[in-house]
Amino acid sequence: MTAIQEAAATGRSVATADTILAVKDVVVEFPRPRQNVGFRAVNGVTFNLNRGETLGLVGESGSGKSMTALSLLGIVPAPGKIVEGSISLRGRRIDNLGLKEMRTIRGKDIGMVFQDPMTGLNPVRSVGAQLTESVMRHQNVTRAEAEEIAFRALDQVSIPSPRDRLKAFPHELSGGLRQRVMISLALINHPEVIIADEATTALDATIQAQILDLFRLRLTKATMIIITHDMGVAAEICDRIAVMYAGRIVETGTIAEVLSNPRHPYTVGLLAAVPRFDIRRPKLVPIPGVPPTAEDIIRGCAFKSRCKFAQAKCDERPPLTHLGGRLASCWFPRGA
Ligand SMILES: Nc1ncnc2c1ncn2[C@@H]1O[C@H](COP(=O)(O)OP(=O)(O)OP(=O)(O)O)[C@@H](O)[C@H]1O
Ligand SMILES: [Mg+2]
């Protein structure tokens, strides 16, 4: 079987010469106390990210979006770890690298905007010291040049009085400013891949629009993974989307395809929960029920307890298969 035939048969996207990141069957597991079956925060995630492409990762809280991102950088918090699968950057395995090699990749090849800015910032070093140090580690410049690059980076994310902010420590900044410092730190060495985890959630609407412009204009010519709760944001800046539920991708395809004709009942539910007219902010319609928790042992389709179309067949896990131009894992898909 050729790679393409295999992809068609197994419902997986094919890695091409333009593939920057290839994520294959990744499982991130946390041990469960007094049980020999761990909790799989990420449960067999596969996707390819091609050059210049923006992939949106969406899904309810706890679906494994952040864990997927952290696994790409080799920074899953202990005692969690990657127990299966592989991650390749331009064809080279990076899931089995040592700390030092991984540190080189972080920042230079892959820049990450963390959901919690305090995860990505050092609390005891000034903003300027962190930015300057990162530039000097990855670019061949003098300290004075690095400081100038740091200044411009803060200016670019609309931080007022950037010279003064360079002297500030992370805790001296508001949440919104800290988030923008994180963004500038992620972009400063022009990484080929940017992962932005809820990068704009803490920001007010005007700044959010500016940051999205920055991402959208691809000033850094980056390939991106955007993690967001906001389908509007995803629709605006992503080329492709992957919908996660209980650690798995349940539907993935181009934005146009998935948003205009969602096939998985969970995607249908998520889209129904999106306000159509932002200005009037009509009430969100939540999907009834709750997602499985870390204590639940899932058999078959993880969505079945909340799905009004579930049948006996759903006790068997639905594979991710081709459905009209996208992949979805459902025995009884919606739409057509
Ligand atoms: N340190 C940890 N130990 C054990 N389980 C964890 C830990 N961190 C996260 N989890 C669990 O892993 C699962 C996936 O979490 P993750 O943070 O990836 O979700 P998420 O999709 O990013 O959610 P959100 O939208 O709230 O950020 C959740 O069930 C969460 O409870
Ligand atoms: Mg998260």
Coordinates of C-alpha atoms and ligand atoms in Angstrom, one line a residue:
M1 CA 0.0 0.0 0.0
T2 CA 1.3 3.5 -0.8
A3 CA 1.3 6.1 2.0
I4 CA -1.7 7.8 0.3
Q5 CA -3.7 4.5 0.1
E6 CA -2.8 3.8 3.7
A7 CA -3.9 7.3 4.7
A8 CA -7.2 6.9 2.8
A9 CA -7.7 3.5 4.5
T10 CA -6.9 4.7 8.0
G11 CA -8.4 8.1 7.7
R12 CA -5.1 10.0 8.3
S13 CA -3.7 13.0 6.6
V14 CA -0.5 12.3 4.7
A15 CA 2.9 13.9 5.4
T16 CA 4.3 15.8 2.4
A17 CA 7.5 17.6 1.7
D18 CA 5.8 20.7 3.1
T19 CA 5.0 19.0 6.4
I20 CA 6.7 20.8 9.3
L21 CA 5.2 19.0 12.2
A22 CA 4.0 15.4 12.0
V23 CA 2.1 14.2 15.1
K24 CA 1.3 10.5 15.1
D25 CA -0.9 8.6 17.5
V26 CA 0.4 10.6 20.5
V27 CA -0.9 9.4 23.9
V28 CA -0.2 11.5 27.1
E29 CA -1.0 9.6 30.2
F30 CA -1.3 10.5 33.9
P31 CA -1.1 7.7 36.4
R32 CA -4.4 7.2 38.4
P33 CA -3.9 6.6 42.1
R34 CA -4.5 2.9 43.1
Q35 CA -5.3 1.9 39.5
N36 CA -3.2 0.3 36.9
V37 CA -5.0 2.1 34.0
G38 CA -3.7 5.6 33.6
F39 CA -5.8 8.6 32.5
R40 CA -5.2 9.5 28.9
A41 CA -5.4 13.3 28.7
V42 CA -4.3 12.9 25.0
N43 CA -5.5 9.7 23.6
G44 CA -4.1 8.9 20.2
V45 CA -3.8 12.3 18.4
T46 CA -2.6 12.4 14.8
F47 CA -2.2 15.5 12.6
N48 CA 0.2 17.1 10.2
L49 CA 0.9 20.8 10.1
N50 CA 2.2 22.0 6.8
R51 CA 4.3 25.1 6.0
G52 CA 2.4 28.4 6.3
E53 CA -0.7 26.7 7.5
T54 CA -2.8 27.7 10.6
L55 CA -4.5 24.8 12.4
G56 CA -7.1 25.6 15.0
L57 CA -7.5 23.2 18.0
V58 CA -10.9 23.6 19.6
G59 CA -13.0 21.8 22.1
E60 CA -14.4 22.2 25.6
S61 CA -12.3 22.7 28.7
G62 CA -10.4 19.5 29.6
S63 CA -10.5 18.0 26.1
G64 CA -6.7 17.9 25.9
K65 CA -5.8 20.9 23.8
S66 CA -3.1 22.3 26.1
M67 CA -1.7 18.8 26.8
T68 CA -1.4 18.2 23.1
A69 CA 0.5 21.5 22.7
L70 CA 2.8 20.8 25.7
S71 CA 3.6 17.4 24.4
L72 CA 4.9 19.0 21.1
L73 CA 7.4 20.9 23.2
G74 CA 8.3 18.0 25.5
I75 CA 7.0 19.8 28.5
V76 CA 4.0 17.7 29.7
P77 CA 3.9 18.3 33.5
A78 CA 5.0 15.3 35.6
P79 CA 3.7 12.8 36.5
G80 CA 2.1 13.0 33.0
K81 CA 4.2 11.8 30.1
I82 CA 4.0 10.8 26.4
V83 CA 3.6 7.0 26.5
E84 CA 2.9 6.3 22.8
G85 CA 3.3 7.9 19.4
S86 CA 5.8 10.1 17.7
I87 CA 6.3 13.8 17.0
S88 CA 8.6 14.9 14.1
L89 CA 9.8 18.3 13.2
R90 CA 10.8 18.5 9.5
G91 CA 11.1 14.7 9.5
R92 CA 13.2 14.5 12.6
R93 CA 11.8 12.8 15.7
I94 CA 11.7 15.3 18.6
D95 CA 9.7 13.4 21.2
N96 CA 12.7 11.5 22.4
L97 CA 15.2 14.4 22.6
G98 CA 17.2 15.4 25.7
L99 CA 16.4 18.5 27.7
K100 CA 19.2 20.5 26.1
E101 CA 18.3 19.7 22.5
M102 CA 14.7 20.4 23.2
R103 CA 15.5 23.8 24.6
T104 CA 17.2 24.7 21.3
I105 CA 14.0 23.8 19.5
R106 CA 11.8 25.8 21.9
G107 CA 11.9 29.4 20.9
K108 CA 13.9 28.9 17.7
D109 CA 11.9 26.3 15.8
I110 CA 8.7 26.4 17.9
G111 CA 7.5 29.4 19.9
M112 CA 4.7 28.9 22.4
V113 CA 2.3 31.4 23.9
F114 CA 1.2 29.6 27.0
Q115 CA -2.4 29.7 28.3
D116 CA -1.0 30.7 31.7
P117 CA 1.6 33.4 31.1
M118 CA 3.3 32.5 34.4
T119 CA 4.1 29.1 33.0
G120 CA 6.2 30.7 30.2
L121 CA 7.8 33.6 32.1
N122 CA 10.4 33.5 34.8
P123 CA 9.0 35.3 37.9
V124 CA 12.4 36.4 39.2
R125 CA 13.8 38.0 36.0
S126 CA 12.8 41.2 34.4
V127 CA 10.9 41.2 31.1
G128 CA 13.9 42.8 29.3
A129 CA 16.3 40.2 30.7
Q130 CA 14.2 37.3 29.5
L131 CA 13.6 38.7 26.0
T132 CA 17.3 39.8 25.6
E133 CA 18.6 36.5 26.8
S134 CA 16.3 34.6 24.4
V135 CA 17.5 36.7 21.5
M136 CA 21.1 36.2 22.4
R137 CA 20.7 32.5 22.8
H138 CA 19.2 32.1 19.3
Q139 CA 20.5 35.0 17.2
N140 CA 24.0 36.1 16.5
V141 CA 23.8 39.7 17.9
T142 CA 25.4 41.9 20.5
R143 CA 23.7 42.7 23.8
A144 CA 22.8 46.2 22.6
E145 CA 21.2 44.8 19.4
A146 CA 19.3 42.2 21.4
E147 CA 18.0 44.9 23.7
E148 CA 16.8 46.9 20.7
I149 CA 15.1 43.8 19.3
A150 CA 13.4 43.3 22.7
F151 CA 12.2 46.9 22.7
R152 CA 10.7 46.5 19.2
A153 CA 9.1 43.2 20.2
L154 CA 7.2 44.9 23.0
D155 CA 6.3 47.8 20.8
Q156 CA 4.9 45.4 18.1
V157 CA 2.4 43.9 20.6
S158 CA 1.2 47.4 21.5
I159 CA 2.7 47.5 25.0
P160 CA 2.7 51.2 26.1
S161 CA 6.1 52.7 27.3
P162 CA 8.0 49.6 26.2
R163 CA 11.4 51.0 27.6
D164 CA 9.9 51.1 31.1
R165 CA 8.2 47.7 30.8
L166 CA 11.6 46.1 29.9
K167 CA 12.6 46.8 33.5
A168 CA 9.5 45.3 35.0
F169 CA 9.1 41.9 36.5
P170 CA 6.2 39.7 35.3
H171 CA 4.2 40.1 38.6
E172 CA 4.3 43.9 38.2
L173 CA 2.3 43.7 35.0
S174 CA -1.4 43.3 34.5
G175 CA -2.7 40.0 33.1
G176 CA -3.2 41.5 29.7
L177 CA 0.4 43.0 29.6
R178 CA 1.9 39.7 30.8
Q179 CA 0.0 37.9 28.0
R180 CA 1.5 40.3 25.4
V181 CA 5.0 39.9 26.8
M182 CA 4.5 36.1 26.4
I183 CA 3.4 36.7 22.8
S184 CA 6.5 38.9 22.1
L185 CA 8.7 36.2 23.7
A186 CA 7.2 33.5 21.5
L187 CA 7.6 35.6 18.3
I188 CA 11.0 37.3 19.0
N189 CA 13.2 34.7 17.3
H190 CA 10.9 34.2 14.4
P191 CA 10.2 30.6 15.0
E192 CA 9.0 28.5 12.1
V193 CA 6.0 27.2 14.2
I194 CA 4.0 29.2 16.7
I195 CA 1.7 27.6 19.1
A196 CA -0.7 30.0 20.7
D197 CA -2.8 28.6 23.6
E198 CA -5.7 30.9 24.3
A199 CA -3.3 33.7 23.4
T200 CA -5.9 36.4 23.2
T201 CA -8.5 35.3 25.8
A202 CA -7.2 37.6 28.5
L203 CA -7.0 40.7 26.2
D204 CA -9.6 43.4 25.6
A205 CA -11.3 43.4 22.2
T206 CA -9.1 46.1 20.6
I207 CA -5.8 44.6 21.6
Q208 CA -7.2 41.2 20.8
A209 CA -7.9 42.4 17.2
Q210 CA -4.4 43.8 16.9
I211 CA -2.8 40.6 18.1
L212 CA -4.9 38.6 15.7
D213 CA -3.8 40.9 12.9
L214 CA -0.2 40.2 13.9
F215 CA -0.9 36.5 13.7
R216 CA -2.9 36.7 10.6
L217 CA -0.5 38.9 8.7
R218 CA 2.1 36.2 9.5
L219 CA 4.7 38.9 10.1
T220 CA 6.9 36.1 11.2
K221 CA 5.9 33.8 8.3
A222 CA 5.1 31.2 10.8
T223 CA 3.2 28.0 10.6
M224 CA 0.7 28.1 13.5
I225 CA -1.4 26.1 15.9
I226 CA -4.0 28.2 17.5
I227 CA -5.8 26.8 20.5
T228 CA -9.1 28.6 21.2
H229 CA -12.5 28.3 22.8
D230 CA -13.7 30.9 20.3
M231 CA -15.0 29.5 17.1
G232 CA -15.1 33.1 15.7
V233 CA -11.4 33.4 16.2
A234 CA -10.8 30.0 14.6
A235 CA -13.0 30.9 11.6
E236 CA -11.1 34.2 11.2
I237 CA -7.5 33.0 11.2
C238 CA -7.3 29.2 10.7
D239 CA -7.0 27.2 7.5
R240 CA -7.9 23.9 9.1
I241 CA -9.5 23.0 12.3
A242 CA -9.3 20.0 14.6
V243 CA -12.1 19.5 17.1
M244 CA -11.0 17.6 20.3
Y245 CA -13.2 15.7 22.7
A246 CA -11.9 13.7 25.7
G247 CA -8.3 13.6 24.4
R248 CA -9.1 12.7 20.8
I249 CA -9.6 14.6 17.6
V250 CA -13.3 13.8 16.7
E251 CA -13.5 15.9 13.5
T252 CA -10.9 17.7 11.4
G253 CA -10.9 19.4 8.0
T254 CA -10.7 22.8 6.4
I255 CA -12.4 25.6 8.2
A256 CA -14.9 26.1 5.4
E257 CA -15.9 22.4 5.3
V258 CA -16.2 21.8 9.0
L259 CA -18.0 25.1 9.9
S260 CA -20.4 24.9 7.0
N261 CA -21.2 21.3 7.3
P262 CA -20.2 19.8 10.6
R263 CA -20.6 16.0 10.6
H264 CA -19.8 15.0 14.2
P265 CA -22.7 15.6 16.6
Y266 CA -20.2 17.2 19.0
T267 CA -19.0 19.7 16.4
V268 CA -22.7 20.4 15.6
G269 CA -23.2 21.1 19.3
L270 CA -20.2 23.4 19.6
L271 CA -21.2 25.4 16.6
A272 CA -24.8 25.8 17.9
A273 CA -23.2 27.2 21.1
V274 CA -21.5 30.0 19.1
P275 CA -23.3 33.4 19.2
R276 CA -24.2 34.4 15.7
F277 CA -24.2 38.1 16.3
D278 CA -21.3 39.2 18.5
I279 CA -22.7 42.7 19.2
R280 CA -26.0 41.4 20.7
R281 CA -24.3 38.5 22.4
P282 CA -27.3 36.2 22.4
K283 CA -27.2 33.5 25.1
L284 CA -24.9 30.7 24.5
V285 CA -26.6 27.3 24.1
P286 CA -24.4 24.9 26.0
I287 CA -24.3 21.3 24.9
P288 CA -26.3 19.4 27.5
G289 CA -24.3 17.1 29.8
V290 CA -20.7 17.2 30.8
P291 CA -17.6 15.8 29.2
P292 CA -15.9 12.7 30.8
T293 CA -13.6 13.5 33.7
A294 CA -10.2 12.0 34.5
E295 CA -11.9 9.4 36.8
D296 CA -14.1 8.0 34.0
I297 CA -13.1 4.9 32.1
I298 CA -14.3 5.4 28.5
R299 CA -15.6 2.6 26.4
G300 CA -16.7 3.2 22.9
C301 CA -17.5 6.7 21.8
A302 CA -16.6 9.2 24.5
F303 CA -19.5 11.5 23.4
K304 CA -22.2 8.9 23.5
S305 CA -23.7 9.8 27.0
R306 CA -24.4 13.3 25.7
C307 CA -25.3 12.5 22.1
K308 CA -29.0 12.3 21.2
F309 CA -28.2 10.2 18.1
A310 CA -26.3 7.5 20.1
Q311 CA -27.2 3.8 19.5
A312 CA -25.9 0.5 20.7
K313 CA -23.2 0.6 18.0
C314 CA -21.6 3.6 19.8
D315 CA -20.4 1.2 22.5
E316 CA -17.7 0.4 19.9
R317 CA -15.2 3.2 19.4
P318 CA -15.8 5.0 16.0
P319 CA -12.6 5.4 14.0
L320 CA -11.7 8.7 12.4
T321 CA -12.7 8.2 8.8
H322 CA -13.1 10.2 5.6
L323 CA -16.5 11.8 5.3
G324 CA -17.0 14.1 2.4
G325 CA -13.6 15.9 2.4
R326 CA -12.9 15.8 6.1
L327 CA -12.3 13.2 8.8
A328 CA -14.8 12.5 11.6
S329 CA -15.3 9.7 14.1
C330 CA -19.0 9.0 14.4
W331 CA -21.1 6.0 13.5
F332 CA -24.1 8.2 12.7
P333 CA -22.8 11.5 11.3
R334 CA -24.9 14.5 10.8
G335 CA -25.2 16.7 7.7
A336 CA -24.2 15.3 4.3
Ligands
LIG1 N1 -1.1 18.1 36.0 C1 -2.1 17.3 35.7 N2 -2.4 16.1 36.3 C2 -3.4 15.3 36.0 N3 -4.3 15.6 35.0 C3 -4.1 16.8 34.4 C4 -3.0 17.7 34.7 N4 -3.2 18.8 33.9 C5 -4.2 18.6 33.1 N5 -4.8 17.4 33.4 C6 -6.0 16.8 32.8 O1 -5.8 16.6 31.5 C7 -6.9 16.8 30.7 C8 -6.6 17.7 29.6 O2 -6.3 19.0 30.0 P1 -5.9 20.2 29.1 O3 -5.3 21.2 30.0 O4 -5.1 19.7 28.0 O5 -7.3 20.6 28.6 P2 -7.7 21.9 27.7 O6 -8.4 21.3 26.5 O7 -6.5 22.7 27.4 O8 -8.7 22.7 28.6 P3 -8.9 24.2 28.7 O9 -9.8 24.6 27.6 O10 -9.6 24.4 30.1 O11 -7.6 24.9 28.8 C9 -8.0 17.4 31.7 O12 -8.9 16.4 32.0 C10 -7.2 17.8 32.9 O13 -7.9 17.6 34.0
MG2 MG -5.9 24.5 27.9

